[in-house]
Amino acid sequence: MSILEVQGLTKRYPSFLLDGVTFSMEQGRVMGLIGRNGAGKTTTLKSIFNLVHPDGGAVRIFGLEMPRDERAIKQRIGYAGGAVDFYSRKKLSQIVDVTKRFYDDWDDDACRKYLDAFSLDKNKTPRELSEGMRVKFSLTLALSHRAELLILDEPTSGLDPVSRAELLDAFLFLKKKGVSILFSTHITTDLEKCADDITYIARGKLIASEPLASFMGTNAKAGHGETLEEIMVHYEKESLYEKLADERV
Amino acid sequence: MKSLLMKEFKLAASPLAYIFLVGALMTLLPGYPILMSAFFICFGVFHSFQNAREVNDVLYTALLPVKKSDFVKAKYAFTCIIQLCGFILCAALTAVRMTAFSAAAPYVSNALMNATPVFLAFVLLIFAAFNALFVGGFFKTAYKIGIPFLTFGIATLLLVALAETLPHLPGLSFLHDPAGEKLGAQFAALAAAVLVYALATVFACQKAKKRFERIDL
């Protein structure tokens, strides 16, 4: 069953066009949204979450329509960005106390469990946490309201290797529990460890959206590379050397 | 809505919003443009908006299962509650000046605006300007606060100048009169200001909701 369906998502900025992106995601899967910096990953995720207004296309989550059913959808999904931190000088306990009031299915026991599991001290403030711990706190908030779909924007960017490995372990655990995860990244090794599917966007256009194994197989056969990194470089590389050597410039 | 209002007080508000309520004490200063008390009360609320911007309050709220329009309403509700507290303090101090201290020499010889219901009317007009120009201006972008506050500051100066000038015009000296001889007319001015405040706030809130709905975060 498709938990997320994105149809022809289009968003125009003066210097960028997200051009009719279409993909879908099944329940209980981990999908990596990949592309180089500026490819349109964040615009795609923000459009799905109705943080930006698409110029065209449709988004359906749990069979409900965004933005028409926005409130019902947001009761069941969680969002975390890697670099964003909220209320940096407030205690985690205060943020939890306020956040729980907005969700019908908030689970205090689950909240305590994830705070403990992620070694989060609720008397600390976000500014006292490392970037990895802040992502874990966002995950805790999402999981405490029993989010069925997590949308994560570059959650592993800026993390040290150990924190990244821990976070990827958490993704695998959540996947086993039936939670679906869509996360954007340009760190291809993260995907090789935990993604079932990938959606690849380049310059605002969809290159592929399919199971990771089939994407790797097809590209290996075509000689585009054996690893995700090699495949991305194949699709994306512009010869900077030639540009610099161009005497007309 | 109740949860959003609680979020405003517990997470988004700056302590300065409460501390600057002390600005209401300016109502007691003789020889001072006491309307600046309204400006300082609004200045505290401005700090809350600045604080909210710095702690990513807008994005946090946008991720919650709430309507964007409710977020705007909660910001206006927070602003109005702080303003109401400030107004009650100004009104109480005005009552003290008009009764217990009515014969006090510094107030009798006061050349600037006296604390009367007309003063309270101008307090409300400054609050209305804040709600329309600053809060309404903030929701054009949900992050720019400089130009909206500058606009409000200019409007405040004009209102203070108007309030200080009017009683010196022929036939309008009663506006300045703390003795209460034309108390009915003064209260009529206050009632008109209550209406202007309510209409300006409701209109500004409606407009801000539409503006905020269009913004890409």
CSV table of C-alpha atoms in Angstrom, one decimal:
chain,number,residue,atom,x,y,z
A,1,MET,CA,0.0,0.0,0.0
A,2,SER,CA,1.4,3.4,-1.0
A,3,ILE,CA,1.8,5.6,2.1
A,4,LEU,CA,3.0,8.6,0.1
A,5,GLU,CA,2.2,9.5,-3.4
A,6,VAL,CA,3.8,12.5,-5.1
A,7,GLN,CA,2.4,13.4,-8.5
A,8,GLY,CA,4.0,16.0,-10.9
A,9,LEU,CA,5.3,18.2,-8.1
A,10,THR,CA,6.3,21.5,-9.5
A,11,LYS,CA,7.7,24.6,-7.8
A,12,ARG,CA,9.2,27.6,-9.6
A,13,TYR,CA,11.7,29.9,-8.1
A,14,PRO,CA,13.5,32.7,-10.0
A,15,SER,CA,16.6,30.6,-10.5
A,16,PHE,CA,15.3,27.1,-9.9
A,17,LEU,CA,12.5,24.8,-11.2
A,18,LEU,CA,11.4,21.6,-9.4
A,19,ASP,CA,10.0,20.0,-12.5
A,20,GLY,CA,7.1,17.6,-12.2
A,21,VAL,CA,8.6,15.2,-9.7
A,22,THR,CA,6.6,12.0,-9.3
A,23,PHE,CA,7.2,9.1,-7.0
A,24,SER,CA,5.5,6.9,-4.4
A,25,MET,CA,6.5,5.1,-1.2
A,26,GLU,CA,5.3,1.9,0.4
A,27,GLN,CA,4.5,1.4,4.0
A,28,GLY,CA,7.4,0.2,6.3
A,29,ARG,CA,10.1,1.1,3.8
A,30,VAL,CA,13.1,3.4,4.1
A,31,MET,CA,13.5,5.7,1.0
A,32,GLY,CA,16.5,7.9,0.4
A,33,LEU,CA,16.0,11.1,-1.5
A,34,ILE,CA,19.3,11.8,-3.1
A,35,GLY,CA,20.8,14.5,-5.2
A,36,ARG,CA,23.7,17.0,-5.0
A,37,ASN,CA,23.4,20.2,-3.1
A,38,GLY,CA,20.7,22.4,-4.7
A,39,ALA,CA,19.1,19.6,-6.7
A,40,GLY,CA,15.7,20.2,-5.1
A,41,LYS,CA,15.6,17.7,-2.2
A,42,THR,CA,14.6,20.2,0.4
A,43,THR,CA,12.0,21.8,-1.9
A,44,THR,CA,10.5,18.4,-2.5
A,45,LEU,CA,10.3,17.6,1.2
A,46,LYS,CA,9.0,21.0,2.2
A,47,SER,CA,6.4,20.8,-0.6
A,48,ILE,CA,5.3,17.4,0.8
A,49,PHE,CA,4.9,18.9,4.2
A,50,ASN,CA,3.2,22.0,2.8
A,51,LEU,CA,5.9,24.3,4.1
A,52,VAL,CA,6.2,25.7,0.6
A,53,HIS,CA,3.4,26.0,-1.9
A,54,PRO,CA,3.8,23.9,-5.0
A,55,ASP,CA,2.9,25.6,-8.3
A,56,GLY,CA,1.6,22.2,-9.6
A,57,GLY,CA,1.1,18.6,-8.7
A,58,ALA,CA,-0.5,16.6,-5.9
A,59,VAL,CA,0.6,15.0,-2.7
A,60,ARG,CA,-1.4,12.2,-1.0
A,61,ILE,CA,-0.3,10.8,2.4
A,62,PHE,CA,-2.2,7.8,3.9
A,63,GLY,CA,-4.7,8.3,1.1
A,64,LEU,CA,-5.4,11.9,2.4
A,65,GLU,CA,-4.8,15.0,0.3
A,66,MET,CA,-2.3,17.7,1.2
A,67,PRO,CA,-3.0,20.5,1.9
A,68,ARG,CA,-6.8,19.8,2.3
A,69,ASP,CA,-6.2,17.2,5.1
A,70,GLU,CA,-3.1,18.9,6.5
A,71,ARG,CA,-4.0,18.7,10.2
A,72,ALA,CA,-5.1,15.0,10.0
A,73,ILE,CA,-1.9,14.1,8.1
A,74,LYS,CA,0.4,16.0,10.5
A,75,GLN,CA,-1.0,14.0,13.4
A,76,ARG,CA,0.5,11.0,11.8
A,77,ILE,CA,3.9,12.2,10.4
A,78,GLY,CA,7.0,13.6,11.9
A,79,TYR,CA,9.6,16.0,10.4
A,80,ALA,CA,13.2,16.7,11.4
A,81,GLY,CA,15.8,18.8,9.7
A,82,GLY,CA,19.5,18.3,10.4
A,83,ALA,CA,20.6,21.8,11.0
A,84,VAL,CA,17.4,23.3,12.5
A,85,ASP,CA,17.1,23.6,16.2
A,86,PHE,CA,14.0,24.9,18.1
A,87,TYR,CA,13.9,26.9,21.3
A,88,SER,CA,17.6,26.5,21.9
A,89,ARG,CA,17.5,27.9,25.5
A,90,LYS,CA,14.4,25.9,26.7
A,91,LYS,CA,14.7,22.6,28.5
A,92,LEU,CA,13.8,19.5,26.5
A,93,SER,CA,11.1,18.8,29.2
A,94,GLN,CA,9.5,22.2,28.5
A,95,ILE,CA,9.5,21.6,24.7
A,96,VAL,CA,8.0,18.1,25.3
A,97,ASP,CA,5.3,19.5,27.6
A,98,VAL,CA,4.1,22.0,25.0
A,99,THR,CA,4.5,19.7,22.0
A,100,LYS,CA,2.4,16.8,23.5
A,101,ARG,CA,-0.7,19.1,23.7
A,102,PHE,CA,-1.0,19.2,19.9
A,103,TYR,CA,-1.2,15.4,19.3
A,104,ASP,CA,-4.2,13.1,19.9
A,105,ASP,CA,-2.0,10.0,20.2
A,106,TRP,CA,0.8,11.3,22.3
A,107,ASP,CA,2.4,8.4,24.3
A,108,ASP,CA,4.3,9.6,27.5
A,109,ASP,CA,5.8,6.1,28.0
A,110,ALA,CA,7.2,6.0,24.5
A,111,CYS,CA,8.6,9.5,25.0
A,112,ARG,CA,10.4,8.4,28.2
A,113,LYS,CA,11.6,5.3,26.4
A,114,TYR,CA,13.1,7.2,23.5
A,115,LEU,CA,14.6,9.9,25.7
A,116,ASP,CA,16.4,7.1,27.7
A,117,ALA,CA,17.3,5.1,24.6
A,118,PHE,CA,18.9,8.2,22.9
A,119,SER,CA,20.5,9.2,26.2
A,120,LEU,CA,18.8,12.6,26.1
A,121,ASP,CA,18.7,14.5,29.4
A,122,LYS,CA,15.4,16.3,29.6
A,123,ASN,CA,16.9,19.0,31.8
A,124,LYS,CA,19.3,20.0,29.1
A,125,THR,CA,18.5,22.6,26.4
A,126,PRO,CA,18.9,22.0,22.6
A,127,ARG,CA,21.9,24.4,22.6
A,128,GLU,CA,23.7,22.0,25.0
A,129,LEU,CA,23.2,19.1,22.6
A,130,SER,CA,25.3,18.0,19.7
A,131,GLU,CA,23.8,18.1,16.2
A,132,GLY,CA,23.3,14.3,16.3
A,133,MET,CA,21.5,14.5,19.7
A,134,ARG,CA,19.2,17.3,18.3
A,135,VAL,CA,18.2,15.0,15.4
A,136,LYS,CA,17.5,12.3,18.0
A,137,PHE,CA,15.4,14.7,20.0
A,138,SER,CA,13.4,15.5,16.9
A,139,LEU,CA,12.9,11.8,16.3
A,140,THR,CA,11.8,11.4,19.9
A,141,LEU,CA,9.1,14.0,19.4
A,142,ALA,CA,7.9,12.4,16.2
A,143,LEU,CA,7.9,8.9,17.6
A,144,SER,CA,6.1,9.9,20.8
A,145,HIS,CA,3.1,10.9,18.8
A,146,ARG,CA,3.3,7.6,17.0
A,147,ALA,CA,4.3,9.0,13.7
A,148,GLU,CA,3.9,6.4,10.9
A,149,LEU,CA,5.9,8.3,8.4
A,150,LEU,CA,9.1,10.3,9.2
A,151,ILE,CA,10.3,12.9,6.8
A,152,LEU,CA,13.9,13.8,7.5
A,153,ASP,CA,15.8,16.5,5.7
A,154,GLU,CA,19.5,15.7,5.7
A,155,PRO,CA,19.5,14.2,9.2
A,156,THR,CA,23.0,12.8,8.9
A,157,SER,CA,24.7,15.9,7.4
A,158,GLY,CA,27.3,17.3,9.8
A,159,LEU,CA,27.3,14.3,12.1
A,160,ASP,CA,30.4,12.4,13.1
A,161,PRO,CA,30.7,8.8,11.8
A,162,VAL,CA,29.6,7.2,15.1
A,163,SER,CA,26.5,9.4,15.4
A,164,ARG,CA,25.7,8.7,11.8
A,165,ALA,CA,26.0,4.9,12.4
A,166,GLU,CA,23.8,5.2,15.5
A,167,LEU,CA,21.1,7.2,13.6
A,168,LEU,CA,21.1,4.7,10.8
A,169,ASP,CA,20.7,1.9,13.4
A,170,ALA,CA,17.7,3.8,14.8
A,171,PHE,CA,16.2,3.9,11.2
A,172,LEU,CA,16.6,0.2,10.9
A,173,PHE,CA,14.9,-0.4,14.3
A,174,LEU,CA,12.0,1.9,13.3
A,175,LYS,CA,11.6,0.2,10.0
A,176,LYS,CA,11.2,-3.1,11.8
A,177,LYS,CA,8.4,-1.5,13.8
A,178,GLY,CA,6.6,-0.5,10.6
A,179,VAL,CA,7.6,3.1,10.5
A,180,SER,CA,8.2,4.5,7.0
A,181,ILE,CA,11.2,6.9,6.6
A,182,LEU,CA,11.8,9.3,3.8
A,183,PHE,CA,15.1,11.0,4.2
A,184,SER,CA,17.2,13.2,2.0
A,185,THR,CA,20.9,13.0,1.9
A,186,HIS,CA,23.9,13.5,-0.4
A,187,ILE,CA,26.0,11.0,1.7
A,188,THR,CA,25.5,8.0,-0.5
A,189,THR,CA,27.1,5.5,2.0
A,190,ASP,CA,24.1,6.1,4.4
A,191,LEU,CA,21.7,4.8,1.8
A,192,GLU,CA,23.7,1.7,1.0
A,193,LYS,CA,23.4,0.8,4.7
A,194,CYS,CA,19.7,1.2,5.3
A,195,ALA,CA,17.6,2.3,2.3
A,196,ASP,CA,15.2,0.0,0.5
A,197,ASP,CA,14.4,2.5,-2.2
A,198,ILE,CA,15.9,5.6,-3.7
A,199,THR,CA,14.5,8.6,-5.4
A,200,TYR,CA,17.1,10.5,-7.3
A,201,ILE,CA,16.7,14.2,-8.3
A,202,ALA,CA,19.1,16.2,-10.4
A,203,ARG,CA,18.7,19.8,-11.3
A,204,GLY,CA,15.0,19.7,-10.2
A,205,LYS,CA,14.2,16.7,-12.4
A,206,LEU,CA,13.5,13.1,-11.3
A,207,ILE,CA,16.2,10.7,-12.6
A,208,ALA,CA,14.9,7.6,-10.9
A,209,SER,CA,12.6,6.3,-8.2
A,210,GLU,CA,12.9,2.6,-7.6
A,211,PRO,CA,14.2,-0.1,-5.3
A,212,LEU,CA,17.9,0.5,-4.5
A,213,ALA,CA,19.0,-3.0,-5.7
A,214,SER,CA,17.4,-2.5,-9.1
A,215,PHE,CA,18.8,1.0,-9.5
A,216,MET,CA,22.3,-0.2,-8.7
A,217,GLY,CA,21.9,-3.2,-11.0
A,218,THR,CA,20.6,-1.2,-14.0
A,219,ASN,CA,23.4,1.4,-13.6
A,220,ALA,CA,26.1,-1.2,-13.1
A,221,LYS,CA,25.0,-2.9,-16.4
A,222,ALA,CA,25.0,0.4,-18.2
A,223,GLY,CA,28.5,1.1,-17.0
A,224,HIS,CA,27.6,4.1,-14.9
A,225,GLY,CA,29.4,2.8,-11.8
A,226,GLU,CA,29.3,0.2,-9.1
A,227,THR,CA,28.5,2.4,-6.1
A,228,LEU,CA,26.0,5.1,-5.6
A,229,GLU,CA,28.7,7.7,-5.4
A,230,GLU,CA,30.1,6.6,-8.8
A,231,ILE,CA,26.6,6.6,-10.3
A,232,MET,CA,25.9,10.1,-8.9
A,233,VAL,CA,29.1,11.4,-10.3
A,234,HIS,CA,28.3,9.9,-13.7
A,235,TYR,CA,25.0,11.8,-13.8
A,236,GLU,CA,26.0,15.0,-12.2
A,237,LYS,CA,29.6,15.8,-13.0
A,238,GLU,CA,30.2,18.9,-15.0
A,239,SER,CA,33.8,19.4,-16.1
A,240,LEU,CA,35.0,22.3,-14.0
A,241,TYR,CA,38.4,21.8,-15.6
A,242,GLU,CA,37.0,22.5,-19.1
A,243,LYS,CA,35.0,25.5,-17.8
A,244,LEU,CA,38.1,27.0,-16.2
A,245,ALA,CA,40.2,26.4,-19.3
A,246,ASP,CA,37.7,28.0,-21.6
A,247,GLU,CA,39.5,31.1,-22.9
A,248,ARG,CA,36.3,32.8,-23.9
A,249,VAL,CA,35.3,33.2,-20.2
B,1,MET,CA,-5.8,27.5,19.9
B,2,LYS,CA,-5.4,27.1,23.6
B,3,SER,CA,-2.3,25.0,23.1
B,4,LEU,CA,-0.9,27.5,20.7
B,5,LEU,CA,-1.4,30.3,23.2
B,6,MET,CA,0.3,28.2,25.8
B,7,LYS,CA,3.2,27.7,23.4
B,8,GLU,CA,3.5,31.4,23.0
B,9,PHE,CA,3.9,32.0,26.7
B,10,LYS,CA,6.0,29.0,27.5
B,11,LEU,CA,8.3,28.8,24.5
B,12,ALA,CA,8.2,31.8,22.3
B,13,ALA,CA,7.8,34.7,24.6
B,14,SER,CA,10.8,36.8,25.7
B,15,PRO,CA,10.9,37.7,29.5
B,16,LEU,CA,11.2,41.3,28.2
B,17,ALA,CA,7.6,41.2,27.2
B,18,TYR,CA,6.7,41.0,30.9
B,19,ILE,CA,9.5,43.2,32.2
B,20,PHE,CA,8.6,46.1,29.9
B,21,LEU,CA,5.1,46.2,31.4
B,22,VAL,CA,6.9,48.2,34.1
B,23,GLY,CA,6.9,50.9,31.4
B,24,ALA,CA,3.3,51.6,32.5
B,25,LEU,CA,4.8,53.3,35.6
B,26,MET,CA,5.8,56.2,33.3
B,27,THR,CA,2.1,57.2,33.6
B,28,LEU,CA,3.1,58.7,37.0
B,29,LEU,CA,5.9,60.9,35.6
B,30,PRO,CA,5.1,64.6,35.5
B,31,GLY,CA,6.8,66.7,32.8
B,32,TYR,CA,7.3,63.6,30.6
B,33,PRO,CA,5.4,62.4,27.5
B,34,ILE,CA,3.7,59.6,29.3
B,35,LEU,CA,2.4,58.0,26.1
B,36,MET,CA,5.8,56.6,25.7
B,37,SER,CA,4.7,54.0,28.3
B,38,ALA,CA,2.6,52.4,25.5
B,39,PHE,CA,5.6,52.4,23.2
B,40,PHE,CA,7.7,50.5,25.8
B,41,ILE,CA,4.9,48.0,26.5
B,42,CYS,CA,4.9,47.3,22.7
B,43,PHE,CA,8.7,47.2,22.7
B,44,GLY,CA,8.5,44.2,25.1
B,45,VAL,CA,6.2,42.4,22.7
B,46,PHE,CA,8.6,43.3,19.8
B,47,HIS,CA,11.3,41.4,21.7
B,48,SER,CA,9.1,38.4,21.9
B,49,PHE,CA,8.7,38.4,18.1
B,50,GLN,CA,12.5,38.8,17.8
B,51,ASN,CA,13.1,35.9,20.2
B,52,ALA,CA,10.5,33.7,18.4
B,53,ARG,CA,12.3,34.3,15.1
B,54,GLU,CA,15.7,33.4,16.6
B,55,VAL,CA,14.4,30.1,18.0
B,56,ASN,CA,12.7,29.0,14.8
B,57,ASP,CA,9.2,29.3,16.3
B,58,VAL,CA,7.5,29.8,13.0
B,59,LEU,CA,9.0,26.6,11.5
B,60,TYR,CA,8.3,24.6,14.7
B,61,THR,CA,4.7,25.7,14.6
B,62,ALA,CA,4.3,25.0,10.9
B,63,LEU,CA,5.2,21.4,11.6
B,64,LEU,CA,2.5,21.0,14.2
B,65,PRO,CA,-1.0,19.7,13.3
B,66,VAL,CA,-2.5,23.2,13.4
B,67,LYS,CA,-3.9,25.6,10.9
B,68,LYS,CA,-1.5,28.4,9.8
B,69,SER,CA,-4.3,30.9,10.5
B,70,ASP,CA,-4.4,29.7,14.1
B,71,PHE,CA,-0.7,30.5,14.5
B,72,VAL,CA,-1.4,34.1,13.4
B,73,LYS,CA,-4.4,34.3,15.8
B,74,ALA,CA,-2.3,33.0,18.7
B,75,LYS,CA,0.4,35.7,18.0
B,76,TYR,CA,-2.3,38.4,18.1
B,77,ALA,CA,-3.9,36.9,21.2
B,78,PHE,CA,-0.5,36.9,23.0
B,79,THR,CA,0.1,40.5,21.9
B,80,CYS,CA,-3.4,41.6,23.0
B,81,ILE,CA,-3.0,39.9,26.4
B,82,ILE,CA,0.3,41.7,27.1
B,83,GLN,CA,-1.4,45.0,25.9
B,84,LEU,CA,-4.4,44.4,28.1
B,85,CYS,CA,-2.1,43.9,31.1
B,86,GLY,CA,-0.3,47.1,30.2
B,87,PHE,CA,-3.6,49.0,29.7
B,88,ILE,CA,-4.9,47.9,33.1
B,89,LEU,CA,-1.7,49.1,34.8
B,90,CYS,CA,-1.9,52.5,32.9
B,91,ALA,CA,-5.6,52.8,33.8
B,92,ALA,CA,-5.0,52.0,37.5
B,93,LEU,CA,-2.2,54.6,37.6
B,94,THR,CA,-4.4,57.1,35.7
B,95,ALA,CA,-7.1,56.6,38.4
B,96,VAL,CA,-4.5,57.2,41.1
B,97,ARG,CA,-3.3,60.5,39.4
B,98,MET,CA,-6.9,61.7,38.9
B,99,THR,CA,-8.0,61.0,42.5
B,100,ALA,CA,-5.4,60.6,45.3
B,101,PHE,CA,-2.7,62.8,43.5
B,102,SER,CA,-5.1,65.2,41.8
B,103,ALA,CA,-3.8,68.2,43.8
B,104,ALA,CA,-0.2,67.2,43.7
B,105,ALA,CA,1.8,70.3,42.6
B,106,PRO,CA,3.9,68.5,39.9
B,107,TYR,CA,0.7,67.3,38.2
B,108,VAL,CA,-1.2,70.6,38.6
B,109,SER,CA,1.6,72.5,36.8
B,110,ASN,CA,2.3,69.7,34.3
B,111,ALA,CA,2.8,71.2,30.8
B,112,LEU,CA,2.7,67.9,29.0
B,113,MET,CA,-0.2,65.4,28.7
B,114,ASN,CA,-1.9,64.5,31.9
B,115,ALA,CA,-3.1,61.1,32.8
B,116,THR,CA,-6.8,61.1,31.8
B,117,PRO,CA,-9.2,58.8,29.9
B,118,VAL,CA,-7.9,60.7,26.7
B,119,PHE,CA,-4.4,59.5,27.6
B,120,LEU,CA,-5.7,55.9,27.8
B,121,ALA,CA,-7.4,56.4,24.4
B,122,PHE,CA,-4.1,57.4,22.9
B,123,VAL,CA,-2.5,54.3,24.6
B,124,LEU,CA,-5.0,52.2,22.7
B,125,LEU,CA,-4.3,54.0,19.4
B,126,ILE,CA,-0.6,53.2,19.8
B,127,PHE,CA,-1.4,49.6,20.6
B,128,ALA,CA,-3.6,49.5,17.5
B,129,ALA,CA,-0.8,50.9,15.4
B,130,PHE,CA,1.5,48.2,16.8
B,131,ASN,CA,-1.0,45.5,15.9
B,132,ALA,CA,-1.5,46.8,12.4
B,133,LEU,CA,1.9,48.0,11.4
B,134,PHE,CA,4.3,45.8,13.3
B,135,VAL,CA,2.5,42.5,13.8
B,136,GLY,CA,0.8,42.8,10.4
B,137,GLY,CA,4.1,43.8,8.8
B,138,PHE,CA,5.9,40.8,10.4
B,139,PHE,CA,3.5,38.4,8.7
B,140,LYS,CA,4.4,39.7,5.3
B,141,THR,CA,7.6,37.6,5.6
B,142,ALA,CA,7.4,35.9,9.0
B,143,TYR,CA,11.1,36.9,9.6
B,144,LYS,CA,11.6,40.6,8.9
B,145,ILE,CA,11.0,42.8,11.9
B,146,GLY,CA,13.1,45.9,11.3
B,147,ILE,CA,11.0,47.8,8.8
B,148,PRO,CA,7.7,46.9,10.5
B,149,PHE,CA,9.1,48.2,13.8
B,150,LEU,CA,10.5,51.3,12.3
B,151,THR,CA,7.1,52.0,10.7
B,152,PHE,CA,5.4,51.5,14.1
B,153,GLY,CA,8.0,53.8,15.7
B,154,ILE,CA,7.3,56.6,13.3
B,155,ALA,CA,3.5,56.2,13.8
B,156,THR,CA,4.0,56.3,17.6
B,157,LEU,CA,6.0,59.6,17.4
B,158,LEU,CA,3.2,61.1,15.2
B,159,LEU,CA,0.5,59.9,17.7
B,160,VAL,CA,2.5,61.3,20.7
B,161,ALA,CA,3.0,64.6,18.9
B,162,LEU,CA,-0.7,64.7,18.1
B,163,ALA,CA,-1.7,63.9,21.7
B,164,GLU,CA,0.6,66.5,23.1
B,165,THR,CA,-0.6,69.2,20.6
B,166,LEU,CA,-4.4,68.7,20.5
B,167,PRO,CA,-5.0,70.1,24.1
B,168,HIS,CA,-3.3,73.3,23.1
B,169,LEU,CA,-5.6,74.0,20.3
B,170,PRO,CA,-8.6,76.3,20.9
B,171,GLY,CA,-11.6,74.5,22.5
B,172,LEU,CA,-9.7,71.2,23.1
B,173,SER,CA,-8.1,72.0,26.4
B,174,PHE,CA,-10.5,69.7,28.1
B,175,LEU,CA,-8.5,66.8,26.7
B,176,HIS,CA,-5.7,67.7,29.0
B,177,ASP,CA,-7.9,68.4,32.1
B,178,PRO,CA,-7.4,66.0,35.0
B,179,ALA,CA,-10.0,67.7,37.1
B,180,GLY,CA,-12.8,65.7,35.5
B,181,GLU,CA,-15.1,68.6,34.5
B,182,LYS,CA,-15.6,67.1,31.0
B,183,LEU,CA,-15.1,63.5,32.0
B,184,GLY,CA,-18.0,62.4,29.8
B,185,ALA,CA,-16.3,63.7,26.7
B,186,GLN,CA,-13.0,62.2,27.8
B,187,PHE,CA,-14.7,58.8,28.2
B,188,ALA,CA,-16.4,59.2,24.9
B,189,ALA,CA,-12.9,59.6,23.3
B,190,LEU,CA,-11.8,56.5,25.2
B,191,ALA,CA,-14.8,54.5,23.9
B,192,ALA,CA,-14.0,55.6,20.4
B,193,ALA,CA,-10.4,54.4,20.8
B,194,VAL,CA,-11.6,51.0,22.2
B,195,LEU,CA,-13.6,50.6,19.0
B,196,VAL,CA,-10.6,51.7,16.8
B,197,TYR,CA,-8.3,49.3,18.6
B,198,ALA,CA,-10.7,46.4,18.2
B,199,LEU,CA,-11.4,47.0,14.6
B,200,ALA,CA,-7.8,47.7,13.7
B,201,THR,CA,-6.7,44.5,15.5
B,202,VAL,CA,-9.4,42.3,13.9
B,203,PHE,CA,-8.7,43.7,10.4
B,204,ALA,CA,-4.9,43.4,10.8
B,205,CYS,CA,-5.3,39.8,12.0
B,206,GLN,CA,-7.5,38.9,9.0
B,207,LYS,CA,-5.0,40.5,6.6
B,208,ALA,CA,-2.0,38.8,8.4
B,209,LYS,CA,-3.7,35.4,8.1
B,210,LYS,CA,-4.0,35.8,4.3
B,211,ARG,CA,-0.4,37.1,4.0
B,212,PHE,CA,1.0,34.2,6.2
B,213,GLU,CA,-1.0,31.6,4.2
B,214,ARG,CA,0.9,32.7,1.0
B,215,ILE,CA,4.4,32.5,2.5
B,216,ASP,CA,6.8,29.7,1.7
B,217,LEU,CA,8.7,28.7,4.8
